[in-house]
Short mmCIF file of C-alpha atoms and ligand atoms in Angstrom, two decimals:
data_model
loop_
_atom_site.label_atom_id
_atom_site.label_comp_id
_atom_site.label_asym_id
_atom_site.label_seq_id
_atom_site.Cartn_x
_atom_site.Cartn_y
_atom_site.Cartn_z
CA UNK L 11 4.89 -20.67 0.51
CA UNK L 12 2.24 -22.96 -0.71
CA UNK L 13 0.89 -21.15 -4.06
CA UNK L 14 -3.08 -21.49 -3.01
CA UNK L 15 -4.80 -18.46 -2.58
CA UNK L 16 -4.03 -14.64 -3.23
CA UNK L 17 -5.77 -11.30 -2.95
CA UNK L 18 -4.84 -8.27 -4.60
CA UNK L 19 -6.26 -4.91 -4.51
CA UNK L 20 -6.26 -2.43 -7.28
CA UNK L 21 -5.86 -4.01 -10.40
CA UNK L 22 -7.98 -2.54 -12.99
CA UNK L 23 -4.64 -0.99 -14.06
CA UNK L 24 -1.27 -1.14 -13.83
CA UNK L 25 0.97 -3.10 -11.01
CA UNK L 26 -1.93 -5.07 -9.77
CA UNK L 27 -3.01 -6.60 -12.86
CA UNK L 28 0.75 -6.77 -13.66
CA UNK L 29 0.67 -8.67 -10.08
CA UNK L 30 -2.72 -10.80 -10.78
CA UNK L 31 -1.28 -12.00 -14.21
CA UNK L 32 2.22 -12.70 -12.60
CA UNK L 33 1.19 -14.80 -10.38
CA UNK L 34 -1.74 -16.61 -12.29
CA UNK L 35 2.00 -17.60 -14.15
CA UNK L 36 3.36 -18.93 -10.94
CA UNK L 37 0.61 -21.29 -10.89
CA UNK L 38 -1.23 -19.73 -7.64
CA UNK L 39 -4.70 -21.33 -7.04
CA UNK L 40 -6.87 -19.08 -6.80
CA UNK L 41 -6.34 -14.77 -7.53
CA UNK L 42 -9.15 -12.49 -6.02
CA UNK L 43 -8.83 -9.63 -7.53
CA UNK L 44 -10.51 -5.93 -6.55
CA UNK L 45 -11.53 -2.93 -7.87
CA UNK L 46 -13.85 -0.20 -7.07
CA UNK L 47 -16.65 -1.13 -9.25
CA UNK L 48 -17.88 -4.99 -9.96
CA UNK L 49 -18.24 -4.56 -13.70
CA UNK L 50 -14.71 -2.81 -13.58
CA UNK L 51 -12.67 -5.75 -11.96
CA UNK L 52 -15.31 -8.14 -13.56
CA UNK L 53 -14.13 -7.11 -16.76
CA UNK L 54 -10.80 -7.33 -15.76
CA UNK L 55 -11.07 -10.85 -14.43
CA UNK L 56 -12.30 -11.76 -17.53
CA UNK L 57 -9.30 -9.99 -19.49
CA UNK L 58 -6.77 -11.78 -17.03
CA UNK L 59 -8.23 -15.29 -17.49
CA UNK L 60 -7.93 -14.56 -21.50
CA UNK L 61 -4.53 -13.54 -21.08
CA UNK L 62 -3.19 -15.94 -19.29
CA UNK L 63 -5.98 -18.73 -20.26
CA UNK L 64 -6.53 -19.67 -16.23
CA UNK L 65 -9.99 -20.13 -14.51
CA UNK L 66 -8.15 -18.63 -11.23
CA UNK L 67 -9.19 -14.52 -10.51
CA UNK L 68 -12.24 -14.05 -8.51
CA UNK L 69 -12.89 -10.68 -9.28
CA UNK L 70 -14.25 -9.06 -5.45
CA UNK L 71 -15.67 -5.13 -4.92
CA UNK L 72 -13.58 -3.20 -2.72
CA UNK L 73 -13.86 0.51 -2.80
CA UNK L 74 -11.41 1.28 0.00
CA UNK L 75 -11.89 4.89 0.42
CA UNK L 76 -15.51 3.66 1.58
CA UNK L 77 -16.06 1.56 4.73
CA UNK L 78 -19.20 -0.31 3.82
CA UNK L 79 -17.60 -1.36 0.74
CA UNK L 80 -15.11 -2.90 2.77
CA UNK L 81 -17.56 -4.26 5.12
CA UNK L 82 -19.19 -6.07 2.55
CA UNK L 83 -16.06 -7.04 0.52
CA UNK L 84 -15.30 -8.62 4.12
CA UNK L 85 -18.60 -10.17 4.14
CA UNK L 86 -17.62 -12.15 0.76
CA UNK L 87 -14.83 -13.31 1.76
CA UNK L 88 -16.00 -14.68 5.49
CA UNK L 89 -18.93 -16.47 3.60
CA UNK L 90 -16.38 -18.06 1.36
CA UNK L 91 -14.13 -19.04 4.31
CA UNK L 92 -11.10 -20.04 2.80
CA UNK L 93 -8.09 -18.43 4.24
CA UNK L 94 -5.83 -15.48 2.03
CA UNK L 95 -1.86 -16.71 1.79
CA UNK L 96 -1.02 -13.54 0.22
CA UNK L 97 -2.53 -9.95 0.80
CA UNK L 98 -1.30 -7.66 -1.89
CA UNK L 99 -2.13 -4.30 -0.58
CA UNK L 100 -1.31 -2.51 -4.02
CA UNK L 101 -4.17 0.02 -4.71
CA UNK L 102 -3.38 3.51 -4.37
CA UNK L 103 -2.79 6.98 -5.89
CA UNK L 104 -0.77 9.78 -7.27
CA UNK L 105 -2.78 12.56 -5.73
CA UNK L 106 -3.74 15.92 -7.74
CA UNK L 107 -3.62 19.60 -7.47
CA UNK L 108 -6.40 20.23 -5.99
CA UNK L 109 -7.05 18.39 -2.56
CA UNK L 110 -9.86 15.87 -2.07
CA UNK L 111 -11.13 14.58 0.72
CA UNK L 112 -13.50 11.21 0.67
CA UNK L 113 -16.64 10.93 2.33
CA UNK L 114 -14.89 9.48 5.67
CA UNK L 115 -13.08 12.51 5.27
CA UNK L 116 -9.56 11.12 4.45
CA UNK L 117 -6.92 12.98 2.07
CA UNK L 118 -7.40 11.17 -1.54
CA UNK L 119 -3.89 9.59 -1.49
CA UNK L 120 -4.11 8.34 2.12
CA UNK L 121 -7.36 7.01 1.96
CA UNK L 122 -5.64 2.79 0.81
CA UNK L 123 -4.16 2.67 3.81
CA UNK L 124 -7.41 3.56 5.88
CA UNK L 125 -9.14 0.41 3.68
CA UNK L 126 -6.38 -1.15 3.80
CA UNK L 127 -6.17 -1.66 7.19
CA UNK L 128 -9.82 -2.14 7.86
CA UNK L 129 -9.23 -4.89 5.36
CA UNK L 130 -5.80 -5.94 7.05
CA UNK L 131 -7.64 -6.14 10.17
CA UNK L 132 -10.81 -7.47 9.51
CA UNK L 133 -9.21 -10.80 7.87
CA UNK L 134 -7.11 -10.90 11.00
CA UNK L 135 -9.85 -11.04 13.46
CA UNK L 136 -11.91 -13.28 11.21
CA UNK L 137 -8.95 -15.93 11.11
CA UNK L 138 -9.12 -15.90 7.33
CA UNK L 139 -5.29 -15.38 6.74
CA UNK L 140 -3.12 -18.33 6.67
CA UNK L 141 -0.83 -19.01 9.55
CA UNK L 142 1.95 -18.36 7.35
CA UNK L 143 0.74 -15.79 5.39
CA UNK L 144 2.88 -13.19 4.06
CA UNK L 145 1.24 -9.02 3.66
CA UNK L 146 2.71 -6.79 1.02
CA UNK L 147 1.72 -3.02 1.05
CA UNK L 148 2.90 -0.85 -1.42
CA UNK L 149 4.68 1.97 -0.67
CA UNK L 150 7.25 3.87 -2.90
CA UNK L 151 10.84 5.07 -2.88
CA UNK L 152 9.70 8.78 -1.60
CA UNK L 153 9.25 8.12 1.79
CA UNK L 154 13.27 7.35 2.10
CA UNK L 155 13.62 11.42 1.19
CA UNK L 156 15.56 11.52 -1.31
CA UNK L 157 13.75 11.75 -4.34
CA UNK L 158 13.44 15.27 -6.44
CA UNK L 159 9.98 16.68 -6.31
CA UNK L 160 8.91 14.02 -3.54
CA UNK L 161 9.83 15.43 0.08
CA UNK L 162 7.38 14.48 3.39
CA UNK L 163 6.86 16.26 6.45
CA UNK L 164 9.18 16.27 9.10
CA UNK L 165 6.37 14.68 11.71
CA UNK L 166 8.60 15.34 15.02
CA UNK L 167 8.81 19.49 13.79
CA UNK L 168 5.03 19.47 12.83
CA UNK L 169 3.85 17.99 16.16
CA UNK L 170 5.92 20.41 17.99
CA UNK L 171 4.32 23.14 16.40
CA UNK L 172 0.99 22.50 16.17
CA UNK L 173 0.45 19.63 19.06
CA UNK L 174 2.53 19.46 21.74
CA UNK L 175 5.05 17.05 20.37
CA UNK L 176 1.88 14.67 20.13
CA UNK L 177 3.00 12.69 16.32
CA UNK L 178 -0.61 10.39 16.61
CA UNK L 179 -2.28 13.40 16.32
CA UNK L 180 0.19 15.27 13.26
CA UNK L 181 -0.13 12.55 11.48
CA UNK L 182 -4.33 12.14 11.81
CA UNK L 183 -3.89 15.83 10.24
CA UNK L 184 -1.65 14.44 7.99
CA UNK L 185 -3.78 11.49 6.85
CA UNK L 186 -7.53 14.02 6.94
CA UNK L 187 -5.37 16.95 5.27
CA UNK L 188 -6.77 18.72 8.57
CA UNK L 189 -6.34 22.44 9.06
CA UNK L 190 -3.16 22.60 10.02
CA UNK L 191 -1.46 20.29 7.10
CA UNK L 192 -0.24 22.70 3.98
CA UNK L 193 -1.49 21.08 1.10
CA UNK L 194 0.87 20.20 -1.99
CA UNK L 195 -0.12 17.25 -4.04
CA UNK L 196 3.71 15.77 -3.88
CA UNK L 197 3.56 16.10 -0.07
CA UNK L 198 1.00 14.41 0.21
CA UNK L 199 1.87 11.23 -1.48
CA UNK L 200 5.64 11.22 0.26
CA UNK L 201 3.88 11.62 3.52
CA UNK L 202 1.38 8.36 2.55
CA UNK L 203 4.17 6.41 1.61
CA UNK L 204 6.25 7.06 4.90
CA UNK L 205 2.58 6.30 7.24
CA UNK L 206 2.76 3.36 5.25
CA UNK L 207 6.26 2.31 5.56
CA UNK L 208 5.47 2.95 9.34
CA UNK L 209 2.09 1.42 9.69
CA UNK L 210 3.89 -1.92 8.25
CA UNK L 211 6.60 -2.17 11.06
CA UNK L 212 3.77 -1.12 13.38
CA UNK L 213 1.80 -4.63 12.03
CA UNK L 214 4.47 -6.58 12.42
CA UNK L 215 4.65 -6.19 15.88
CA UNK L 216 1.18 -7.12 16.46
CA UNK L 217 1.28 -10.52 13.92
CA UNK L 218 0.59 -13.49 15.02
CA UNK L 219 4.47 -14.97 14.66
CA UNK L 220 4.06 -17.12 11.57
CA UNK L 221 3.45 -14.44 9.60
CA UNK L 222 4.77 -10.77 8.23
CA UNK L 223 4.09 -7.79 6.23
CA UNK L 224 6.51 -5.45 4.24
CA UNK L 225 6.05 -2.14 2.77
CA UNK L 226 7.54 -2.72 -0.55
CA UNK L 227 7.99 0.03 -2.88
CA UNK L 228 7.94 -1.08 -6.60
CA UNK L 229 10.41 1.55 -7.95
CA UNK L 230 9.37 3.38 -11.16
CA UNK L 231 7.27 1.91 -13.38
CA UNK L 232 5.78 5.93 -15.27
CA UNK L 233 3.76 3.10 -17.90
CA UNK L 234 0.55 2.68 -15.22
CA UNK L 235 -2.41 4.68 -14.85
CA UNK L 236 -0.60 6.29 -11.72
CA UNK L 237 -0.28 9.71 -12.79
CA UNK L 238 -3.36 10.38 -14.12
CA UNK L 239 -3.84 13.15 -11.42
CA UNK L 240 -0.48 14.33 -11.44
CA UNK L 241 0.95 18.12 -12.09
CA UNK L 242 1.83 18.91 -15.63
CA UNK L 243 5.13 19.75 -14.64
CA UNK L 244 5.36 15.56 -13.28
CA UNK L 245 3.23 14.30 -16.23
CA UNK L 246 4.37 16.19 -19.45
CA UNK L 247 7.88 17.23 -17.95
CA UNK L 248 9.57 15.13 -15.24
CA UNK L 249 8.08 11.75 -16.34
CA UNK L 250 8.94 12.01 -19.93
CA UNK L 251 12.80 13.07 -19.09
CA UNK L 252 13.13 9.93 -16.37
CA UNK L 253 12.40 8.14 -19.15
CA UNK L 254 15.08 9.37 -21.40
CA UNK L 255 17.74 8.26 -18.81
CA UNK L 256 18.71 5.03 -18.44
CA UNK L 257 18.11 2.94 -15.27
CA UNK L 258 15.08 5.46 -14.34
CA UNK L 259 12.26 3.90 -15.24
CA UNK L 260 11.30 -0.49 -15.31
CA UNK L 261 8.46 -1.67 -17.02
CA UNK L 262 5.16 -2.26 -14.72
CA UNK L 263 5.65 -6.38 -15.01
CA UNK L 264 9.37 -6.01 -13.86
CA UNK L 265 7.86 -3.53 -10.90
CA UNK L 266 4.98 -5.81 -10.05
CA UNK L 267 7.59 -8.81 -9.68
CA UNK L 268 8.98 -7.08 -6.44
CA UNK L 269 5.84 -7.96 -4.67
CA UNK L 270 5.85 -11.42 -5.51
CA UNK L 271 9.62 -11.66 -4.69
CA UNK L 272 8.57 -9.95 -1.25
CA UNK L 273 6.06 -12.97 -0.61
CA UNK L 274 8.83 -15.33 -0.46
CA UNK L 275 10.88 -13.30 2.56
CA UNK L 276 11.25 -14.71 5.81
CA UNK L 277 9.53 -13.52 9.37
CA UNK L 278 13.31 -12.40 10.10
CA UNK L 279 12.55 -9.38 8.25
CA UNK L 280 8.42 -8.62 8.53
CA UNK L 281 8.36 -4.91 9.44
CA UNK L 282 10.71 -3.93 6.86
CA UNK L 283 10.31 -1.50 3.95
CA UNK L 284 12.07 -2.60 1.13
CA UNK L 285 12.66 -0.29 -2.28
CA UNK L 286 15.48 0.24 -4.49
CA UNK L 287 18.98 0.95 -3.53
CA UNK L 288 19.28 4.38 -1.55
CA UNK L 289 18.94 7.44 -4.76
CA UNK L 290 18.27 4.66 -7.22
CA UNK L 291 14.48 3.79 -8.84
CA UNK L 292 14.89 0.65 -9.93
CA UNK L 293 16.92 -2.32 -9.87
CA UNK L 294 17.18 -4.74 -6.92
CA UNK L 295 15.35 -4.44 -4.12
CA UNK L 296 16.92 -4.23 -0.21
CA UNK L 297 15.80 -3.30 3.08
CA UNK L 298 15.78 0.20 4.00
CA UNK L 299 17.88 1.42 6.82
CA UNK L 300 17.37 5.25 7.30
CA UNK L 301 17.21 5.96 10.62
CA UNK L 302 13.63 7.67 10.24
CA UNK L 303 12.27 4.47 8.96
CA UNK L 304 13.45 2.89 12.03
CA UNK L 305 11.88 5.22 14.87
CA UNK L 306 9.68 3.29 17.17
CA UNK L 307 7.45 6.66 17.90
CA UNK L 308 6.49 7.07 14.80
CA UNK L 309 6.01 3.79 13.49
CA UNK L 310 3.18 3.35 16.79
CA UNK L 311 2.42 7.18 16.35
CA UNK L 312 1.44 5.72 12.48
CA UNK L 313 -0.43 2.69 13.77
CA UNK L 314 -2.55 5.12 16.28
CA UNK L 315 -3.63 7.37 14.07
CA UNK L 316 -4.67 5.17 11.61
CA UNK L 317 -6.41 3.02 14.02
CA UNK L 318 -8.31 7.04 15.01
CA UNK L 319 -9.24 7.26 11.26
CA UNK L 320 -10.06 3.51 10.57
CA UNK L 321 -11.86 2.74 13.65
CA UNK L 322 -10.45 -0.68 14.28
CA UNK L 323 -7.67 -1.23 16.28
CA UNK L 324 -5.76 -5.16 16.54
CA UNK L 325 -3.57 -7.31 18.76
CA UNK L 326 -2.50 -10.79 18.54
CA UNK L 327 -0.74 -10.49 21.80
CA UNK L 328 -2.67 -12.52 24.54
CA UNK L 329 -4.98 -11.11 27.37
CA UNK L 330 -5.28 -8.19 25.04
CA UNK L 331 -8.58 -7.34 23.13
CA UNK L 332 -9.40 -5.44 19.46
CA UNK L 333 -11.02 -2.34 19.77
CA UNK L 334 -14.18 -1.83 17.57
N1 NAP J 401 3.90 3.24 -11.11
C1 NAP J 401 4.89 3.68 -10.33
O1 NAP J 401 5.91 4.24 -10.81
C2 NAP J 401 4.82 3.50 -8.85
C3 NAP J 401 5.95 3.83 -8.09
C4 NAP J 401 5.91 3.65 -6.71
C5 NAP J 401 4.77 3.17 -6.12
N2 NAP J 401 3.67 2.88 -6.87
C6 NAP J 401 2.49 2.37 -6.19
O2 NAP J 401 2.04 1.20 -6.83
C7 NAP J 401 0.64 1.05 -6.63
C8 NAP J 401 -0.05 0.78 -7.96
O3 NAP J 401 0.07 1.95 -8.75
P1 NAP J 401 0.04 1.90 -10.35
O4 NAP J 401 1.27 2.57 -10.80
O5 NAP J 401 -0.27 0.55 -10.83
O6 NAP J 401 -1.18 2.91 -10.64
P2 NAP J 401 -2.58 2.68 -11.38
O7 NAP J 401 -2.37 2.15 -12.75
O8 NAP J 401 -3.28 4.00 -11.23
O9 NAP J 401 -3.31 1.57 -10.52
C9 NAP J 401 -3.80 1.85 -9.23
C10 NAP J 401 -4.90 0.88 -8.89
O10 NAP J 401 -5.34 1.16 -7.55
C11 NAP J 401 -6.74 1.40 -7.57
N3 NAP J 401 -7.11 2.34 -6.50
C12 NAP J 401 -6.57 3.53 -6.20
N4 NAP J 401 -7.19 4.08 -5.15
C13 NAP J 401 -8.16 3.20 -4.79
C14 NAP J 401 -9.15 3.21 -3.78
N5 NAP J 401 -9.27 4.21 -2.93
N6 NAP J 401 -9.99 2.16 -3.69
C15 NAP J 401 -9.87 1.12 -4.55
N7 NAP J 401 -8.97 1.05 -5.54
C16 NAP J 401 -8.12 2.10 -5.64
C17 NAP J 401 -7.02 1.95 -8.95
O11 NAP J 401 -8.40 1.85 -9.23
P3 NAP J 401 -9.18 3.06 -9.97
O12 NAP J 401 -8.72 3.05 -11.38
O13 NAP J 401 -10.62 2.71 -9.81
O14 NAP J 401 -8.79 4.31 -9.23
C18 NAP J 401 -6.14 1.05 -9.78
O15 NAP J 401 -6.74 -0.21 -9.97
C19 NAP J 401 0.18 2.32 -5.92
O16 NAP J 401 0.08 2.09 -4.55
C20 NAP J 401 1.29 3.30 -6.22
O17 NAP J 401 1.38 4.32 -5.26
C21 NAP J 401 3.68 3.03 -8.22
#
């Protein structure tokens, strides 16, 4: 891919400014970066461009837990009207004990992927991504199941029992923490990083054909801001013994370089959520073949009810329309 233009979210800390500095190094054009606040990724543009002594981050608003700030982060970018080759989707969140729900009344740690795809989307129907443009989201080694501490719902079991078999509308009450999801702060975060791994194969189906999207998971990288909200038990306990033990834990810029090695993948395998080897955290990187990953239902069961919370729906494929 042409190195021209790149958007990252999330990186007033950790993996995206890892990101934003790695690839200011591979001599990409221009790097608009985002954070929730303008003086925040201001300030961080202005730390990145010190760093690595380049004249390339833009920094750009984007709360994504708030529509209008995505709106208007959209806005930006359609008056500037040059089109995105890269869309690192890396901003998101170890959620806490205690459950929060944001104004649009999403659960905490699912609430990137809600902005995310309004973002996604919104680029898509404005024509500002690149024919060729590659989509990175990040997701994390959890939603494969076999991580200690990190298990996700069994979707099919929790739509039986509480709607009919219906998975769009377990995982809505997944992603809004509704009344009949069971709260743990662990949960939560495996179930946002399966919906993600999910909503990506979803997108790819929907692409135009030049381009793709990957969930990519950046294995474990405990030297970020990422579990500021975490248990004790994870922060003071679990955290500091992976880190004792070797092969556990990579440092963030090793982590962040599995996004940019992600841009370089072919259409052959958009769709795909690639993490570390099956049990490991780090290391190389493959595509994931666990048969959940892989089910059709609740990849589009994903896709629907994130379209539900988001309000925007899309389609590349002819004769059909987007749905405000
Ligand atoms: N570090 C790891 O071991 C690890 C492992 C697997 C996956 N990941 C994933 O990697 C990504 C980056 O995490 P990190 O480790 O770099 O953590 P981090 O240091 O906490 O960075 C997260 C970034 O995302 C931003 N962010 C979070 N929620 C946001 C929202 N709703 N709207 C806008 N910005 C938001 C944060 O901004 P604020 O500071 O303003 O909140 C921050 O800039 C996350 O998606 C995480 O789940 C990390």
């Amino acid at each position: 891919m042409e190195h021209s233009t790149a958007l990252v979210t999330g990186t007033t800390s950790g993996l995206g400014y890892a990101a934003a500095h790695a690839l200011a190094g591979e001599g990409w054009g221009e790097i608009i970066v985002t954070g929730r606040s303008l003086a925040r990724v201001q300030e961080t543009a202005a730390k990145l461009a010190a760093e690595t002594e380049g004249r390339v981050f833009t920094p750009l608003e984007l709360d994504l837990d708030t529509p209008s700030s995505v709106q208007s982060a959209l806005a930006a970018l359609v008056e500037r009207g040059r089109p995105i080759d890269f869309l690192l989707l890396n901003a998101g969140m170890v959620p806490g004990k205690a459950r929060v729900i944001t104004e649009a009344g999403v659960e905490a740690s699912q609430a990137p992927l809600i902005g995310h795809h309004q973002l996604t989307v919104g680029l898509l129907r404005a024509k500002l991504l690149s024919p060729d443009a590659r989509i990175v989201i990040a997701g994390a080694e959890p939603a494969r199941g076999d991580v200690p501490l990190f298990s996700f719902t069994d979707v099919a079991a929790f739509a039986d029992k509480h709607f009919q078999g219906d998975r769009t509308a377990a995982i809505e009450d997944l992603v809004r923490s509704g009344p009949n999801a069971t709260y743990k702060a662990n949960r939560a975060y495996a179930d946002a990083k399966l919906i993600i791994a999910w909503w990506a194969a979803a997108l790819a189906r929907r692409l135009p054909s030049g381009m793709a999207v990957y969930a990519v998971a950046p294995g474990s990288a405990p030297d970020t801001k990422a579990s500021r909200n975490a248990s004790a038990i994870l922060k003071w306990l679990f955290i500091p013994l992976v880190k004792l033990l070797p092969g556990m834990t990579q440092t963030p810029q090793i982590a962040a370089r599995r996004y940019l090695q992600a841009s370089e993948f072919g259409t052959d395998v958009s769709g795909q959520f690639f993490a570390s080897r099956p049990k490991k955290l780090t290391g190389p990187i493959e595509a994931m073949s666990h048969p959940h990953l892989h089910d059709r239902a609740s990849q589009e069961a994903a896709w629907q009810a994130v379209v539900k919370v988001s309000g925007v729906d899309f389609s590349s494929a002819p004769h059909s329309s987007a749905v405000p």
